Amino acid sequence: MHLLLVDGSGYIFRAFHALPQLNRKSDGLPVGCVQGFCNMLYKLTEDLKGEDEPTHMAVIFDYSSKTFRDDIYPQYKAQRPPAPEELVPQFPLTRAATRAFGIPSIEMEGWEADDIIATYACNARKAGGKVTIVSSDKDLMQLVEPDGSIRMLDTIPRPGQPPLRWIGVEEVFNKFGVGPDKVIDVQALCGDSVDNVPGVPGIGVKTAAELINQYGDLENLLAHVDEIKQNARREKLREHAELARISKRLVTLAQDVPVALDLGALARQPIAPSELFPFLKAMEFATITKRLAGLLDANPDDFAADPDIAAKPVAAVGFDNTARAEARAARQEATGRAGNATVLHAADMHARVKAIPFNPDAYEIIRDASALQRWLDLIVSNGHVATDTESTGLDNQTADLVGISFSVAPGTGAYLPLGHIEGNDDMFGGGRVEGQMDMREALDMVRPMFADRSILKIFHNAKYDLGLLARYDIAVNSIDDTLLLSYSLDGPQFNTMAELSDHWLGFAGIPIKDLLGSGKTQKTFAQVPLADAARYAAEDSDITIRLWQVLKPRLAAENMTALYETIERPLAPVLARMEGRGVSIDRQILSRLSGEFAQRAAAFEAEAYELAGQSFNLGSPKQLGEILFDKMGLDGGTKTKTGAWATGAGVLEELALKGVPLARTIVDWRQLTKLMGTYTDALPHYINQRTGRVHTTYSQHSVLTGRLSSNDPNLQNIPVRTEDGRKIRSAFVAAPGKILVSADYSQIELRVLAHIADIQALKDAFEEGLDIHAMTASEMFGVPVQGMPSDVRRRAKAINFGIIYGISAFGLANQLSIPRGEAGDYIKTYFERFPGIRDYMEEQKRRVKADGHVSTIFGRKINFPNANSHNPSERSFVERASINAPIQGSAADIIRRAMIRMEPALKKAGIEADMLLQVHDELIFEVPLGTENTAMPVIKTVMEGAAEPAVRLNVPIQVDAHAAHNWDEAH
DNA sequence: GCAAGGACGTA
DNA sequence: GTACGTCCTTGCA
């Protein structure tokens, strides 16, 4: 009998550090170690022939839990960092690989792999067999037998060395200076810093071997410790005798593990192609598949990839496509059976992270350079760090940096306070709190870490921190963002760290209100006492790293790696820069407009009182409704859902047409006061003192469909439709010596619809550059495009928009002020003319009910938890939204991609254009005067090609660009 | 001081 | 009929 025992866990860890980790499966899952492992299994069966050919085989893994060693010495392996994130999903896959090769995969709760290996090795030897242990772990060297009955084999690939390296007595002696039978005595003395085996301080391998060679074993040495001449050594041994004994117990492998399988069960089985090839195909290991096909004389094409492991097909938005339907069925089956390795891993990580307790006492305050250096060293060796900036406000363009926190693993945390001042908030009380590093010194120290591309910085809402740090000349490379991870996976369901923490970790965290208070007495973070601040800040980073450990594995498990890594994550720094640039507005123009609007509004106000016969608050819909419908007794009044009179613009327009002049006056007054309140009066307050410009904040994670939103101020709803509104837009100006360029997608959503629903007539119209609304009208009403009445085109336009919004007869009737029946007829005609559109709509409705979500062409999922609501109006709403979401969302994905590529493209073209604003289908740039005509073609090219190569659209995309000194004229 | 509702600005 | 954010009033704490 020749028993081959593979140390599976040891292999994975060592291979991870020995091999370049480049290989990923098509879903983004790292698989380099699994590949190396499969190669090794293949090599072993190939190379171990003749007298070395094993008759029995098993792969042994560590079971991740406590072992008896934790009871002997709690610190054992305690300081070991968590397994690298890239490695973790490969653990279950390695076990699956073992099974695919027809080899027993063995692990046991409470035992390390080494103990199981020792047990089997001794059993086999006692039975007269020969044993080969595939491992390079020095802890297993104690098992090597001088008679060659137990040997070790190192298979970790190392450049310039043979692939298989035998370890016998001689190699053990070279390593420990003693024979295998004395290895544990040497280890007892010298310890092992990696596993935290203490040994005797000050005694290394050399000294240990010398002592053991002299005294035979540990106990004899301790019995004769008085004879040792070197004073220091003798005293150390005396003092730490017990530590040495504990160490010996830690390193001594158990040989009596109650293994479930006996030796007979480890007899080698022929590899079953039906087990092996589905696994290899799912892992996308082409080379090894080919090799083994030759070896086994089997055809891999006879087997399908194992759906439990295979990359799940990206959710496609198209429909009526057999291949896609099959892919969807396979995906549902794969996720329905809880077998997918990435799914299991994600669930496992969640359970494990959730179980780690929080301990505020473990957090540290970094008060000096040496402490900071210690943390930086820790971060560098860890390779990744969760970090968070604390500042004096919510606006990163005005707030001051107060401190920075770090966490390298769940339960760890440190706070670097930099700008805390004494609690007094009057003008003279702001003395610096003692015990903080000098800000400049500290920032100089952390700057290289933030810039280092090999260190991953994990933020929650990186855009905020990036924008703030940029003001302190700290550039950040290599980021992850738990907020964007959450958004990529779950949409805008969770908005804050507190919500995420509560949901995923079951931990509430310290509310910021507890530190700052609220209302008039609210403090800034700079005034929070250091101890409280540190606990809060370090906890934030601690939470962030836990959320990262929970959410990041879900990307691969749920097929969202591409969305996150190619769209969301790279967009965040782009947006941070746009926010930082701001846009220039002309105060004078706004101030002049404000005066003009105020005068005109006052006139309308007086007129309204006159017409109403009384004065009232024009801004109160309640009071207005009472005057119109109760006092004046007008009919046509409808109630809102709360029972109040509806007085919206639509209602008032109807009344005005019926000859109620007050209604018109109110509409006009509302328009002017809206423009004042929201724009001419409000915008100047947003001009930043430092930059003289207006800096909006984009939200990348708020919109269901994948659009951005803009707030404080919202620069995505600057008026454009009315003449007065456009006057406000003209106050957005280029800086001196610059000019604005506006580039907008033409009919992007209809083009996306034509692509997704594959509507030939629409595609042809776009291909030929026709007026799409006129074409629609012509098709529907049989009216030639030449000389078409504007009202006919207007109706078709409303229908086209209606389609995008998930049309209903009710809505269309409302929009066009026509009877519902007539609107229904229009829709019917439309569907008869474009039956593909109805198919598209039905498919989205079916999907949202079946899956709870629909998807964009780039795989973004849009969730609708209410899809099967028992409330009919709620259900209808979801149906319409599920029709709109893939269209709006795919268009949003396209412009996001354009924005990510824009800066490098402009730079490459040597153009100094600054991207300032995004308004859903429009990008606004500021470029040096005179360069606009070279900038515009580059901008257009990037925008028009933004879907490629991920998606090849079957309609042309058109972008129109204009340059002018203000936004109104550029648009 | 805060939340909800209504209204209205944008794509 | 889709997707947002802001302003104002109202009502309640």
mmCIF file of C-alpha atoms in Angstrom, chain A residues 46 154 214 230 397 405 474 547 602 610 635 641 686 691 739 847 879 893 904 921:
data_model
loop_
_atom_site.group_PDB
_atom_site.id
_atom_site.type_symbol
_atom_site.label_atom_id
_atom_site.label_comp_id
_atom_site.label_asym_id
_atom_site.label_seq_id
_atom_site.Cartn_x
_atom_site.Cartn_y
_atom_site.Cartn_z
ATOM 1 C CA GLU A 46 1.297 11.625 -14.163
ATOM 2 C CA ASP A 154 6.904 19.595 -1.899
ATOM 3 C CA GLN A 214 23.211 17.574 23.664
ATOM 4 C CA GLN A 230 25.608 30.469 29.569
ATOM 5 C CA GLN A 397 -16.006 71.471 -0.381
ATOM 6 C CA SER A 405 -9.753 56.409 11.081
ATOM 7 C CA ILE A 474 -3.915 63.663 -0.870
ATOM 8 C CA LEU A 547 -19.491 45.421 5.361
ATOM 9 C CA ALA A 602 -46.116 91.141 -6.839
ATOM 10 C CA GLU A 610 -58.534 91.381 -6.787
ATOM 11 C CA ASP A 635 -66.873 72.828 -10.834
ATOM 12 C CA LYS A 641 -55.792 61.312 -1.916
ATOM 13 C CA TYR A 686 -24.329 78.073 -2.860
ATOM 14 C CA THR A 691 -13.569 78.850 -5.139
ATOM 15 C CA ILE A 739 -16.088 78.520 -22.956
ATOM 16 C CA ARG A 847 -39.912 39.091 -15.611
ATOM 17 C CA GLU A 879 -45.542 47.115 -14.347
ATOM 18 C CA ASP A 893 -25.293 53.131 -17.850
ATOM 19 C CA PRO A 904 -8.456 59.803 -20.260
ATOM 20 C CA ASP A 921 -28.328 62.748 -21.195
#
